[in-house]
């Protein structure tokens, strides 16, 4: 099965029988690292150097005291 790279629209062929959720694949065209977030249906999410592209909202206990 193939998914499309969210960065460069290159098709990435992934054998869903050979991968599990949480594994990573890399786009051959642009080198973007992608994590497999679901195998049925096949979905991937881009990973940047610091983690996922989407940021977790700040939790109240993380806020500084004023």
PDB file of C-alpha atoms in Angstrom:
ATOM      1  CA  UNK A   1       0.000   0.000   0.000  1.00  0.00           C
ATOM      2  CA  UNK A   2       1.216   3.532  -0.640  1.00  0.00           C
ATOM      3  CA  UNK A   3       0.873   6.770   1.284  1.00  0.00           C
ATOM      4  CA  UNK A   4       1.783  10.236   0.068  1.00  0.00           C
ATOM      5  CA  UNK A   5       4.569  12.177   1.757  1.00  0.00           C
ATOM      6  CA  UNK A   6       3.027  15.305   3.323  1.00  0.00           C
ATOM      7  CA  UNK A   7       6.169  17.300   2.480  1.00  0.00           C
ATOM      8  CA  UNK A   8       6.840  16.508  -1.186  1.00  0.00           C
ATOM      9  CA  UNK A   9       3.788  14.443  -2.321  1.00  0.00           C
ATOM     10  CA  UNK A  10       6.053  11.516  -3.227  1.00  0.00           C
ATOM     11  CA  UNK A  11       4.288   8.134  -2.954  1.00  0.00           C
ATOM     12  CA  UNK A  12       5.835   5.916  -0.261  1.00  0.00           C
ATOM     13  CA  UNK A  13       5.185   2.199  -0.569  1.00  0.00           C
ATOM     14  CA  UNK A  14       4.610   0.544   2.817  1.00  0.00           C
ATOM     15  CA  UNK A  15       3.908  -3.162   3.296  1.00  0.00           C
ATOM     16  CA  UNK A  16       1.225  -3.064   6.013  1.00  0.00           C
ATOM     17  CA  UNK A  17       1.942  -6.720   6.839  1.00  0.00           C
ATOM     18  CA  UNK A  18       5.553  -5.822   7.671  1.00  0.00           C
ATOM     19  CA  UNK A  19       5.059  -2.700   9.831  1.00  0.00           C
ATOM     20  CA  UNK A  20       3.410  -1.875  13.137  1.00  0.00           C
ATOM     21  CA  UNK A  21       2.060   1.331  14.636  1.00  0.00           C
ATOM     22  CA  UNK A  22       4.871   3.421  16.084  1.00  0.00           C
ATOM     23  CA  UNK A  23       7.493   2.371  13.534  1.00  0.00           C
ATOM     24  CA  UNK A  24       9.093   4.994  11.334  1.00  0.00           C
ATOM     25  CA  UNK A  25       9.658   5.172   7.601  1.00  0.00           C
ATOM     26  CA  UNK A  26      11.558   7.727   5.580  1.00  0.00           C
ATOM     27  CA  UNK A  27      10.587   9.411   2.337  1.00  0.00           C
ATOM     28  CA  UNK A  28      13.111   8.462  -0.355  1.00  0.00           C
ATOM     29  CA  UNK A  29      12.570  11.770  -2.152  1.00  0.00           C
ATOM     30  CA  UNK A  30      12.906  14.422   0.591  1.00  0.00           C
ATOM     31  CA  UNK A  31      14.190  12.399   3.564  1.00  0.00           C
ATOM     32  CA  UNK A  32      11.299  13.319   5.891  1.00  0.00           C
ATOM     33  CA  UNK A  33      10.855  10.892   8.789  1.00  0.00           C
ATOM     34  CA  UNK A  34       7.295   9.637   9.181  1.00  0.00           C
ATOM     35  CA  UNK A  35       5.768   7.620  12.011  1.00  0.00           C
ATOM     36  CA  UNK A  36       3.114   5.037  11.255  1.00  0.00           C
ATOM     37  CA  UNK A  37       0.151   6.083  13.396  1.00  0.00           C
ATOM     38  CA  UNK A  38      -2.321   3.546  11.998  1.00  0.00           C
ATOM     39  CA  UNK A  39      -2.109   0.459   9.799  1.00  0.00           C
ATOM     40  CA  UNK A  40      -5.852   0.095   9.122  1.00  0.00           C
ATOM     41  CA  UNK A  41      -6.252   2.453   7.378  1.00  0.00           C
ATOM     42  CA  UNK A  42      -2.597   3.240   6.739  1.00  0.00           C
ATOM     43  CA  UNK A  43      -1.776   6.689   8.131  1.00  0.00           C
ATOM     44  CA  UNK A  44       1.534   8.407   8.780  1.00  0.00           C
ATOM     45  CA  UNK A  45       2.525  11.566  10.669  1.00  0.00           C
ATOM     46  CA  UNK A  46       5.572  13.733  10.031  1.00  0.00           C
ATOM     47  CA  UNK A  47       8.221  13.784  12.737  1.00  0.00           C
ATOM     48  CA  UNK A  48      10.589  16.720  13.052  1.00  0.00           C
ATOM     49  CA  UNK A  49      13.826  16.787  15.053  1.00  0.00           C
ATOM     50  CA  UNK A  50      12.023  17.784  18.248  1.00  0.00           C
ATOM     51  CA  UNK A  51       9.164  15.273  17.811  1.00  0.00           C
ATOM     52  CA  UNK A  52       5.793  15.634  16.139  1.00  0.00           C
ATOM     53  CA  UNK A  53       4.943  18.697  14.107  1.00  0.00           C
ATOM     54  CA  UNK A  54       1.848  19.400  16.171  1.00  0.00           C
ATOM     55  CA  UNK A  55       2.573  20.712  19.638  1.00  0.00           C
ATOM     56  CA  UNK A  56       0.913  19.545  22.836  1.00  0.00           C
ATOM     57  CA  UNK A  57      -0.955  22.310  24.615  1.00  0.00           C
ATOM     58  CA  UNK A  58       0.780  23.622  27.710  1.00  0.00           C
ATOM     59  CA  UNK A  59      -0.511  21.959  30.859  1.00  0.00           C
ATOM     60  CA  UNK A  60      -1.434  24.235  33.787  1.00  0.00           C
ATOM     61  CA  UNK A  61       1.320  22.759  35.991  1.00  0.00           C
ATOM     62  CA  UNK A  62       3.887  23.738  33.324  1.00  0.00           C
ATOM     63  CA  UNK A  63       3.022  27.424  33.563  1.00  0.00           C
ATOM     64  CA  UNK A  64       5.322  29.636  35.591  1.00  0.00           C
ATOM     65  CA  UNK A  65       4.098  31.081  38.870  1.00  0.00           C
ATOM     66  CA  UNK A  66       3.535  34.847  38.776  1.00  0.00           C
TER      67      UNK A  66
END
